[in-house]
Amino acid sequence: MRALEGVRILDFTHVQSGPTCTQLLAWFGADVIKVERPGTGDITRGQLQDIPKVDSLYFTMLNHNKRSITLDTKHPKGNEVLERLIGACDVLVENFAPGVLDRMGFPWERIQELNPRMIYASIKGFGPGPYEDCKVYENVAQCAGGSASTTGFDDGPPLVTGAQIGDSGTGLHLALGIVAALYQRGRTGRGQKVLAAMQDGVLNLCRVKLRDQQRLKAGPLTEYSQYGQNIPFGDTVPRAGNDSGGGQPGWILKCKGWETDPNAYIYFITQAPVWEKICDVIGEPEWKSHPDYATPKARLPRLKAIFDRIQQWTMTKTKFEAMEILNRDDIPCGPILSMKELAEDQSLRATGTVVEVDHPTRGKYLTVGNPIKLSASPADVKRSPLLGEHTDEILRDVLGYSGDEIATIREATQPAQKRVAAE
């Protein structure tokens, strides 16, 4: 039995943030019914296509283990089906612009009438306030949530990160909120609303920078490398380059082959308990007792010079050779791994973190698997659904429609499919 087996999710999400949430719930065993527009479906089916007329990797990698039903909700028959789906599901998840479901005739009050146990989960760009009606995408969320202002180097502009902390990060937050609401419903019998705003999710992931904003009142942030370079601090948290962000200074250093390989680097942390071992490895044994280097406090103003010396050593080793040597002495470090290296990593495939999936029109492709491993709930990754692939199955098995009724519903949505195709 899988962890969320028996939970049925009505998935009104699209693009990335919402599908990340519902895919995670599907991996844990929930029955996720993805509602899509006839003819087009989720917009990402056609975005960034690498094979003509085949669902894009953008779509397939965000919609595993789901079932797809096409539904023209503007038609009375489609509206009727939606009402019955709300009554038959445990959770409704949406990431529409504010007010879309209300305009469809399904405000929270109506949903409660149809199903008092329903959990209504939403992703929005901003929470209540002056920006709540604004459209938000990944990079906008990173900028508004504090990530971009604290990312990059102190002499350059703000930067967004390649990790999708705005979209996928908020989807993960919402999934946790849904599971918590399901747990509470088990005791109260009542549903509730769950909201995850992208700005809030990004700020939550940037909490250490909010910590540092408050620490600035007490003086310079001595663990930031700019402190040792005598670069003054302003009144807000600066961009800190590759500083570790914690009490153990770290930096990205060049390794052998960096001239031709853009990922021939390693992240090196000068952890205090292994400082003497670091000195031995890099050939500076006198630093163990030298007053300029012997204590963490003494080292702080000299971090740039220290990392420059360590880099002289790392440049004589490949990142994997350096990893092997440093880990013998428990010196914390990590190679900069490219997407190609991760895709080819057999250990990640063995754990299900990277999975090869077979698709009826695309063929085999790589995707991420469930990053959360439950010992008693295996998360098998199944391919994403074709558009409307499970419409008849859901109408029949979930909602109890007869064959004639299903045919009538299909006929009612056919004009919408033709209109979309013509457009």
Short mmCIF file of C-alpha atoms in Angstrom, two decimals:
data_model
loop_
_atom_site.label_atom_id
_atom_site.label_comp_id
_atom_site.label_asym_id
_atom_site.label_seq_id
_atom_site.Cartn_x
_atom_site.Cartn_y
_atom_site.Cartn_z
CA MET A 1 0.00 0.00 0.00
CA ARG A 2 1.26 3.46 -0.86
CA ALA A 3 1.09 6.35 1.59
CA LEU A 4 -1.71 8.35 -0.09
CA GLU A 5 -3.61 5.46 -1.64
CA GLY A 6 -7.35 6.18 -1.48
CA VAL A 7 -6.90 9.96 -1.73
CA ARG A 8 -8.34 11.47 -4.92
CA ILE A 9 -6.99 14.78 -6.23
CA LEU A 10 -8.84 17.05 -8.68
CA ASP A 11 -5.96 18.70 -10.50
CA PHE A 12 -6.75 22.07 -12.08
CA THR A 13 -3.09 23.06 -12.28
CA HIS A 14 -0.90 23.95 -15.23
CA VAL A 15 2.70 24.83 -16.15
CA GLN A 16 5.06 24.07 -13.22
CA SER A 17 4.17 25.11 -9.67
CA GLY A 18 0.85 23.28 -9.36
CA PRO A 19 1.87 20.20 -11.37
CA THR A 20 4.95 19.83 -9.13
CA CYS A 21 2.61 19.58 -6.14
CA THR A 22 0.16 17.14 -7.68
CA GLN A 23 2.90 14.98 -9.18
CA LEU A 24 4.46 14.56 -5.74
CA LEU A 25 1.07 13.52 -4.33
CA ALA A 26 0.66 11.08 -7.24
CA TRP A 27 4.07 9.56 -6.52
CA PHE A 28 2.89 8.92 -2.97
CA GLY A 29 -0.10 7.03 -4.33
CA ALA A 30 -2.91 9.58 -4.70
CA ASP A 31 -5.23 9.24 -7.68
CA VAL A 32 -4.63 12.54 -9.50
CA ILE A 33 -7.23 13.49 -12.11
CA LYS A 34 -5.85 16.25 -14.30
CA VAL A 35 -8.60 18.38 -15.87
CA GLU A 36 -7.56 19.84 -19.24
CA ARG A 37 -9.08 21.92 -21.99
CA PRO A 38 -10.26 19.87 -24.99
CA GLY A 39 -7.90 20.16 -27.92
CA THR A 40 -4.96 21.84 -26.18
CA GLY A 41 -4.70 20.75 -22.57
CA ASP A 42 -1.95 22.07 -20.32
CA ILE A 43 -0.09 24.77 -22.25
CA THR A 44 3.24 23.10 -21.54
CA ARG A 45 2.30 20.14 -23.74
CA GLY A 46 3.25 22.35 -26.67
CA GLN A 47 6.00 24.48 -25.09
CA LEU A 48 9.71 23.89 -25.79
CA GLN A 49 8.93 20.86 -27.95
CA ASP A 50 11.99 18.93 -29.10
CA ILE A 51 9.92 16.48 -31.18
CA PRO A 52 7.13 17.91 -33.39
CA LYS A 53 3.55 17.08 -32.32
CA VAL A 54 4.74 15.18 -29.24
CA ASP A 55 4.17 16.26 -25.63
CA SER A 56 7.18 18.30 -24.53
CA LEU A 57 9.61 17.21 -21.85
CA TYR A 58 8.37 20.23 -19.90
CA PHE A 59 4.96 18.57 -19.64
CA THR A 60 6.01 14.94 -19.32
CA MET A 61 8.45 15.61 -16.47
CA LEU A 62 5.79 17.37 -14.37
CA ASN A 63 2.79 15.11 -14.86
CA HIS A 64 3.79 11.54 -14.10
CA ASN A 65 1.39 9.08 -12.48
CA LYS A 66 -1.70 11.18 -13.33
CA ARG A 67 -4.88 10.58 -15.29
CA SER A 68 -6.11 13.12 -17.86
CA ILE A 69 -9.72 14.08 -18.52
CA THR A 70 -10.71 16.72 -21.08
CA LEU A 71 -13.63 18.85 -20.01
CA ASP A 72 -15.34 21.88 -21.53
CA THR A 73 -16.44 23.51 -18.29
CA LYS A 74 -18.30 26.27 -20.19
CA HIS A 75 -20.80 23.72 -21.50
CA PRO A 76 -23.64 22.72 -19.12
CA LYS A 77 -22.67 19.05 -19.44
CA GLY A 78 -19.06 19.87 -18.60
CA ASN A 79 -20.22 21.92 -15.65
CA GLU A 80 -22.29 19.00 -14.44
CA VAL A 81 -19.30 16.67 -14.67
CA LEU A 82 -17.18 19.14 -12.73
CA GLU A 83 -19.75 19.30 -9.94
CA ARG A 84 -19.70 15.54 -9.66
CA LEU A 85 -15.91 15.46 -9.68
CA ILE A 86 -15.82 17.94 -6.80
CA GLY A 87 -18.16 15.68 -4.89
CA ALA A 88 -16.02 12.61 -5.60
CA CYS A 89 -12.59 14.05 -4.78
CA ASP A 90 -10.76 14.84 -1.56
CA VAL A 91 -8.59 17.74 -2.72
CA LEU A 92 -8.92 20.38 -5.43
CA VAL A 93 -5.60 21.96 -6.45
CA GLU A 94 -5.40 25.05 -8.67
CA ASN A 95 -2.90 27.69 -9.69
CA PHE A 96 -5.18 29.92 -11.76
CA ALA A 97 -5.07 33.67 -11.58
CA PRO A 98 -7.08 34.96 -8.60
CA GLY A 99 -10.84 34.65 -9.08
CA VAL A 100 -10.90 32.22 -12.02
CA LEU A 101 -12.78 29.44 -10.21
CA ASP A 102 -15.19 32.02 -8.80
CA ARG A 103 -16.01 33.17 -12.33
CA MET A 104 -16.53 29.55 -13.34
CA GLY A 105 -19.23 29.35 -10.70
CA PHE A 106 -17.23 27.51 -8.07
CA PRO A 107 -16.29 29.86 -5.23
CA TRP A 108 -15.24 28.31 -1.93
CA GLU A 109 -18.80 28.49 -0.58
CA ARG A 110 -20.15 26.50 -3.53
CA ILE A 111 -17.38 23.92 -3.23
CA GLN A 112 -18.22 23.47 0.45
CA GLU A 113 -21.88 22.90 -0.45
CA LEU A 114 -20.91 20.21 -2.94
CA ASN A 115 -18.34 18.58 -0.66
CA PRO A 116 -17.87 19.75 2.96
CA ARG A 117 -14.78 17.51 3.21
CA MET A 118 -13.06 19.09 0.23
CA ILE A 119 -9.60 20.60 0.72
CA TYR A 120 -9.20 23.54 -1.65
CA ALA A 121 -5.50 24.16 -2.28
CA SER A 122 -4.18 27.14 -4.24
CA ILE A 123 -0.88 28.51 -5.44
CA LYS A 124 -0.76 32.24 -6.06
CA GLY A 125 2.09 34.61 -6.87
CA PHE A 126 1.56 36.83 -3.84
CA GLY A 127 -0.50 36.49 -0.71
CA PRO A 128 -3.17 39.04 0.30
CA GLY A 129 -1.89 42.58 -0.12
CA PRO A 130 -1.09 45.19 -2.78
CA TYR A 131 0.31 42.69 -5.30
CA GLU A 132 -2.12 39.80 -4.92
CA ASP A 133 -3.61 40.25 -8.42
CA CYS A 134 -0.22 40.43 -10.17
CA LYS A 135 0.93 37.72 -12.57
CA VAL A 136 4.00 35.87 -11.29
CA TYR A 137 6.46 33.53 -12.97
CA GLU A 138 9.51 31.71 -11.60
CA ASN A 139 12.04 34.51 -11.86
CA VAL A 140 9.56 37.12 -10.65
CA ALA A 141 9.03 35.05 -7.50
CA GLN A 142 12.77 34.74 -6.95
CA CYS A 143 13.14 38.51 -7.23
CA ALA A 144 10.14 39.36 -5.03
CA GLY A 145 11.01 36.73 -2.43
CA GLY A 146 14.53 37.98 -1.68
CA SER A 147 16.56 35.35 -3.51
CA ALA A 148 17.84 37.46 -6.42
CA SER A 149 18.94 40.42 -4.28
CA THR A 150 21.20 38.12 -2.26
CA THR A 151 22.53 36.03 -5.17
CA GLY A 152 25.53 36.93 -7.31
CA PHE A 153 28.77 38.77 -6.57
CA ASP A 154 29.05 42.07 -4.74
CA ASP A 155 30.27 43.91 -7.85
CA GLY A 156 27.52 42.63 -10.14
CA PRO A 157 23.74 42.69 -10.62
CA PRO A 158 21.21 40.49 -8.81
CA LEU A 159 20.96 36.96 -10.20
CA VAL A 160 18.26 34.29 -10.33
CA THR A 161 19.21 30.69 -9.65
CA GLY A 162 18.74 27.74 -12.00
CA ALA A 163 16.92 25.86 -9.25
CA GLN A 164 13.18 26.45 -9.62
CA ILE A 165 12.63 27.63 -6.06
CA GLY A 166 9.69 29.83 -7.07
CA ASP A 167 7.62 27.31 -9.01
CA SER A 168 8.71 23.86 -7.85
CA GLY A 169 9.63 25.15 -4.39
CA THR A 170 6.12 26.52 -3.86
CA GLY A 171 4.62 23.30 -5.19
CA LEU A 172 6.51 21.36 -2.53
CA HIS A 173 5.27 23.76 0.15
CA LEU A 174 1.68 23.30 -1.02
CA ALA A 175 1.98 19.51 -1.01
CA LEU A 176 2.96 19.62 2.65
CA GLY A 177 0.01 21.90 3.39
CA ILE A 178 -2.36 19.48 1.68
CA VAL A 179 -1.06 16.48 3.63
CA ALA A 180 -1.42 18.48 6.87
CA ALA A 181 -5.00 19.42 5.95
CA LEU A 182 -5.82 15.79 5.16
CA TYR A 183 -4.46 14.77 8.55
CA GLN A 184 -6.57 17.41 10.30
CA ARG A 185 -9.66 16.39 8.31
CA GLY A 186 -9.22 12.89 9.70
CA ARG A 187 -10.00 14.35 13.13
CA THR A 188 -12.55 17.05 12.25
CA GLY A 189 -14.27 15.64 9.17
CA ARG A 190 -14.12 19.09 7.55
CA GLY A 191 -12.16 20.46 4.63
CA GLN A 192 -10.37 23.78 4.52
CA LYS A 193 -8.52 26.18 2.23
CA VAL A 194 -4.75 25.87 1.79
CA LEU A 195 -2.77 28.72 0.25
CA ALA A 196 0.87 28.78 -0.81
CA ALA A 197 2.11 32.07 -2.27
CA MET A 198 5.25 31.96 -4.39
CA GLN A 199 6.74 35.02 -2.72
CA ASP A 200 6.20 33.41 0.68
CA GLY A 201 7.76 30.12 -0.43
CA VAL A 202 10.89 31.80 -1.79
CA LEU A 203 11.27 33.91 1.36
CA ASN A 204 10.96 30.78 3.49
CA LEU A 205 13.84 29.25 1.53
CA CYS A 206 15.82 32.50 2.03
CA ARG A 207 15.38 32.56 5.79
CA VAL A 208 19.14 32.66 6.50
CA LYS A 209 19.32 35.94 4.59
CA LEU A 210 16.49 37.35 6.72
CA ARG A 211 18.57 36.19 9.68
CA ASP A 212 21.56 38.13 8.34
CA GLN A 213 19.47 41.25 7.73
CA GLN A 214 18.82 41.41 11.47
CA ARG A 215 22.43 40.59 12.37
CA LEU A 216 23.61 43.60 10.35
CA LYS A 217 22.40 45.86 13.17
CA ALA A 218 25.20 44.48 15.34
CA GLY A 219 27.92 45.17 12.76
CA PRO A 220 29.59 43.63 9.69
CA LEU A 221 28.82 40.02 8.76
CA THR A 222 32.27 38.66 9.47
CA GLU A 223 31.70 35.29 7.76
CA TYR A 224 31.09 37.04 4.42
CA SER A 225 34.24 37.16 2.30
CA GLN A 226 33.87 40.90 1.69
CA TYR A 227 34.67 41.46 5.37
CA GLY A 228 38.24 40.24 4.85
CA GLN A 229 38.56 42.39 1.75
CA ASN A 230 37.60 45.54 3.66
CA ILE A 231 34.52 46.11 1.49
CA PRO A 232 32.03 48.06 3.60
CA PHE A 233 28.57 46.71 4.33
CA GLY A 234 25.45 48.73 3.57
CA ASP A 235 22.10 48.57 5.31
CA THR A 236 20.89 45.41 3.55
CA VAL A 237 22.20 41.89 3.08
CA PRO A 238 24.73 41.93 0.23
CA ARG A 239 25.30 39.47 -2.58
CA ALA A 240 27.75 36.99 -1.17
CA GLY A 241 29.14 35.16 -4.19
CA ASN A 242 29.86 31.57 -3.21
CA ASP A 243 30.07 32.15 0.54
CA SER A 244 28.53 29.27 2.44
CA GLY A 245 25.99 31.41 4.27
CA GLY A 246 26.81 29.74 7.58
CA GLY A 247 29.42 29.62 10.29
CA GLN A 248 31.72 27.36 8.26
CA PRO A 249 33.34 29.40 5.44
CA GLY A 250 33.17 27.86 1.98
CA TRP A 251 34.00 28.75 -1.61
CA ILE A 252 34.04 27.26 -5.11
CA LEU A 253 37.58 26.50 -6.26
CA LYS A 254 39.11 25.56 -9.59
CA CYS A 255 40.23 21.99 -10.19
CA LYS A 256 42.46 20.39 -12.79
CA GLY A 257 41.05 20.96 -16.26
CA TRP A 258 39.10 24.12 -15.46
CA GLU A 259 40.52 25.85 -18.54
CA THR A 260 38.41 23.67 -20.86
CA ASP A 261 35.75 22.19 -18.56
CA PRO A 262 33.31 24.81 -17.18
CA ASN A 263 32.38 22.42 -14.35
CA ALA A 264 35.89 21.43 -13.21
CA TYR A 265 35.33 22.98 -9.79
CA ILE A 266 34.77 21.85 -6.23
CA TYR A 267 33.04 23.44 -3.25
CA PHE A 268 35.43 23.48 -0.30
CA ILE A 269 34.46 24.23 3.32
CA THR A 270 37.09 25.17 5.89
CA GLN A 271 35.32 23.52 8.78
CA ALA A 272 36.97 24.38 12.09
CA PRO A 273 37.23 20.81 13.52
CA VAL A 274 39.26 19.62 10.49
CA TRP A 275 41.37 22.75 10.06
CA GLU A 276 44.59 20.97 11.02
CA LYS A 277 43.89 18.23 8.46
CA ILE A 278 43.30 20.89 5.81
CA CYS A 279 46.69 22.41 6.63
CA ASP A 280 48.37 19.02 6.18
CA VAL A 281 46.61 18.29 2.88
CA ILE A 282 47.54 21.62 1.25
CA GLY A 283 51.09 21.58 2.62
CA GLU A 284 50.84 24.40 5.16
CA PRO A 285 51.44 22.62 8.50
CA GLU A 286 52.73 25.81 10.14
CA TRP A 287 49.24 27.35 9.80
CA LYS A 288 48.04 25.05 12.58
CA SER A 289 49.74 27.17 15.21
CA HIS A 290 50.31 30.46 13.42
CA PRO A 291 48.32 33.22 15.20
CA ASP A 292 46.92 34.48 11.88
CA TYR A 293 45.40 31.11 11.03
CA ALA A 294 45.07 28.96 14.15
CA THR A 295 41.55 30.05 15.18
CA PRO A 296 38.34 30.61 13.19
CA LYS A 297 38.20 34.25 14.33
CA ALA A 298 41.76 34.89 13.17
CA ARG A 299 41.05 33.31 9.79
CA LEU A 300 37.96 35.40 8.98
CA PRO A 301 39.83 38.50 7.70
CA ARG A 302 42.12 36.24 5.65
CA LEU A 303 39.62 33.97 3.93
CA LYS A 304 40.47 35.11 0.41
CA ALA A 305 44.15 34.38 0.89
CA ILE A 306 43.31 31.03 2.51
CA PHE A 307 41.08 29.93 -0.35
CA ASP A 308 43.63 31.14 -2.90
CA ARG A 309 46.17 28.82 -1.28
CA ILE A 310 43.75 25.90 -1.12
CA GLN A 311 42.96 26.48 -4.79
CA GLN A 312 46.64 26.07 -5.65
CA TRP A 313 46.25 22.53 -4.33
CA THR A 314 42.82 21.77 -5.90
CA MET A 315 44.10 22.86 -9.32
CA THR A 316 46.51 19.91 -9.24
CA LYS A 317 43.63 17.42 -8.85
CA THR A 318 40.48 16.62 -10.75
CA LYS A 319 37.33 17.34 -8.74
CA PHE A 320 36.85 13.60 -8.17
CA GLU A 321 40.47 13.09 -7.08
CA ALA A 322 40.12 16.00 -4.66
CA MET A 323 36.86 14.53 -3.33
CA GLU A 324 38.52 11.18 -2.65
CA ILE A 325 41.49 12.71 -0.84
CA LEU A 326 39.47 15.20 1.22
CA ASN A 327 36.83 12.71 2.30
CA ARG A 328 39.48 10.45 3.83
CA ASP A 329 39.89 13.18 6.44
CA ASP A 330 36.19 14.14 6.63
CA ILE A 331 36.89 17.53 5.05
CA PRO A 332 33.50 18.71 3.71
CA CYS A 333 33.48 19.33 -0.02
CA GLY A 334 31.41 18.63 -3.10
CA PRO A 335 32.07 18.45 -6.85
CA ILE A 336 30.26 20.80 -9.22
CA LEU A 337 28.25 18.24 -11.19
CA SER A 338 26.84 19.10 -14.61
CA MET A 339 23.41 18.00 -15.80
CA LYS A 340 25.18 15.54 -18.12
CA GLU A 341 27.08 14.00 -15.21
CA LEU A 342 23.91 13.74 -13.13
CA ALA A 343 21.99 12.17 -16.01
CA GLU A 344 24.70 9.51 -16.35
CA ASP A 345 25.14 8.87 -12.60
CA GLN A 346 24.28 5.21 -12.05
CA SER A 347 23.91 5.61 -8.28
CA LEU A 348 21.10 8.15 -8.81
CA ARG A 349 19.37 5.73 -11.15
CA ALA A 350 19.73 2.94 -8.62
CA THR A 351 17.91 4.98 -5.96
CA GLY A 352 15.17 6.18 -8.33
CA THR A 353 16.28 9.81 -8.16
CA VAL A 354 16.81 9.74 -11.93
CA VAL A 355 14.44 7.48 -13.85
CA GLU A 356 14.11 6.35 -17.45
CA VAL A 357 10.49 6.31 -18.62
CA ASP A 358 8.96 4.92 -21.81
CA HIS A 359 6.37 7.11 -23.56
CA PRO A 360 4.05 5.94 -26.40
CA THR A 361 4.86 8.86 -28.73
CA ARG A 362 8.17 10.16 -27.37
CA GLY A 363 9.96 6.89 -26.64
CA LYS A 364 12.39 6.65 -23.72
CA TYR A 365 13.40 9.77 -21.80
CA LEU A 366 15.02 10.67 -18.49
CA THR A 367 13.18 12.37 -15.68
CA VAL A 368 13.55 13.01 -11.97
CA GLY A 369 11.92 10.56 -9.61
CA ASN A 370 10.52 11.17 -6.15
CA PRO A 371 13.21 12.90 -4.07
CA ILE A 372 11.51 11.72 -0.87
CA LYS A 373 11.94 8.02 -0.14
CA LEU A 374 9.47 6.16 2.11
CA SER A 375 10.56 2.67 3.12
CA ALA A 376 7.00 1.26 3.08
CA SER A 377 5.64 3.29 0.15
CA PRO A 378 7.59 2.83 -3.08
CA ALA A 379 7.17 5.62 -5.63
CA ASP A 380 7.09 4.03 -9.07
CA VAL A 381 7.29 6.67 -11.81
CA LYS A 382 4.70 6.13 -14.54
CA ARG A 383 4.57 8.12 -17.76
CA SER A 384 2.50 11.26 -18.11
CA PRO A 385 -0.96 10.86 -19.66
CA LEU A 386 -1.86 11.69 -23.24
CA LEU A 387 -4.41 14.48 -23.56
CA GLY A 388 -7.81 13.17 -22.44
CA GLU A 389 -6.49 9.61 -22.30
CA HIS A 390 -8.59 8.66 -19.26
CA THR A 391 -11.76 10.65 -19.96
CA ASP A 392 -14.05 7.65 -20.50
CA GLU A 393 -12.42 5.71 -17.67
CA ILE A 394 -12.97 8.52 -15.16
CA LEU A 395 -16.54 9.23 -16.30
CA ARG A 396 -17.39 5.55 -15.99
CA ASP A 397 -15.40 4.33 -12.98
CA VAL A 398 -15.26 7.44 -10.79
CA LEU A 399 -18.55 9.17 -11.60
CA GLY A 400 -20.67 6.21 -12.65
CA TYR A 401 -21.84 7.51 -16.05
CA SER A 402 -23.29 4.98 -18.47
CA GLY A 403 -21.99 4.41 -21.99
CA ASP A 404 -24.74 6.52 -23.54
CA GLU A 405 -24.15 9.35 -21.07
CA ILE A 406 -20.42 9.29 -21.82
CA ALA A 407 -21.16 9.55 -25.52
CA THR A 408 -23.42 12.56 -24.88
CA ILE A 409 -20.73 14.27 -22.81
CA ARG A 410 -18.14 13.63 -25.50
CA GLU A 411 -20.46 15.05 -28.16
CA ALA A 412 -20.97 18.14 -26.03
CA THR A 413 -17.22 18.78 -25.86
CA GLN A 414 -16.52 17.98 -29.51
CA PRO A 415 -17.43 21.45 -30.83
CA ALA A 416 -14.94 22.95 -28.36
CA GLN A 417 -12.23 20.61 -29.64
CA LYS A 418 -12.97 21.62 -33.22
CA ARG A 419 -12.88 25.33 -32.34
CA VAL A 420 -9.51 24.98 -30.64
CA ALA A 421 -8.10 22.96 -33.52
CA ALA A 422 -9.30 25.57 -36.02
CA GLU A 423 -7.74 28.38 -34.03
#
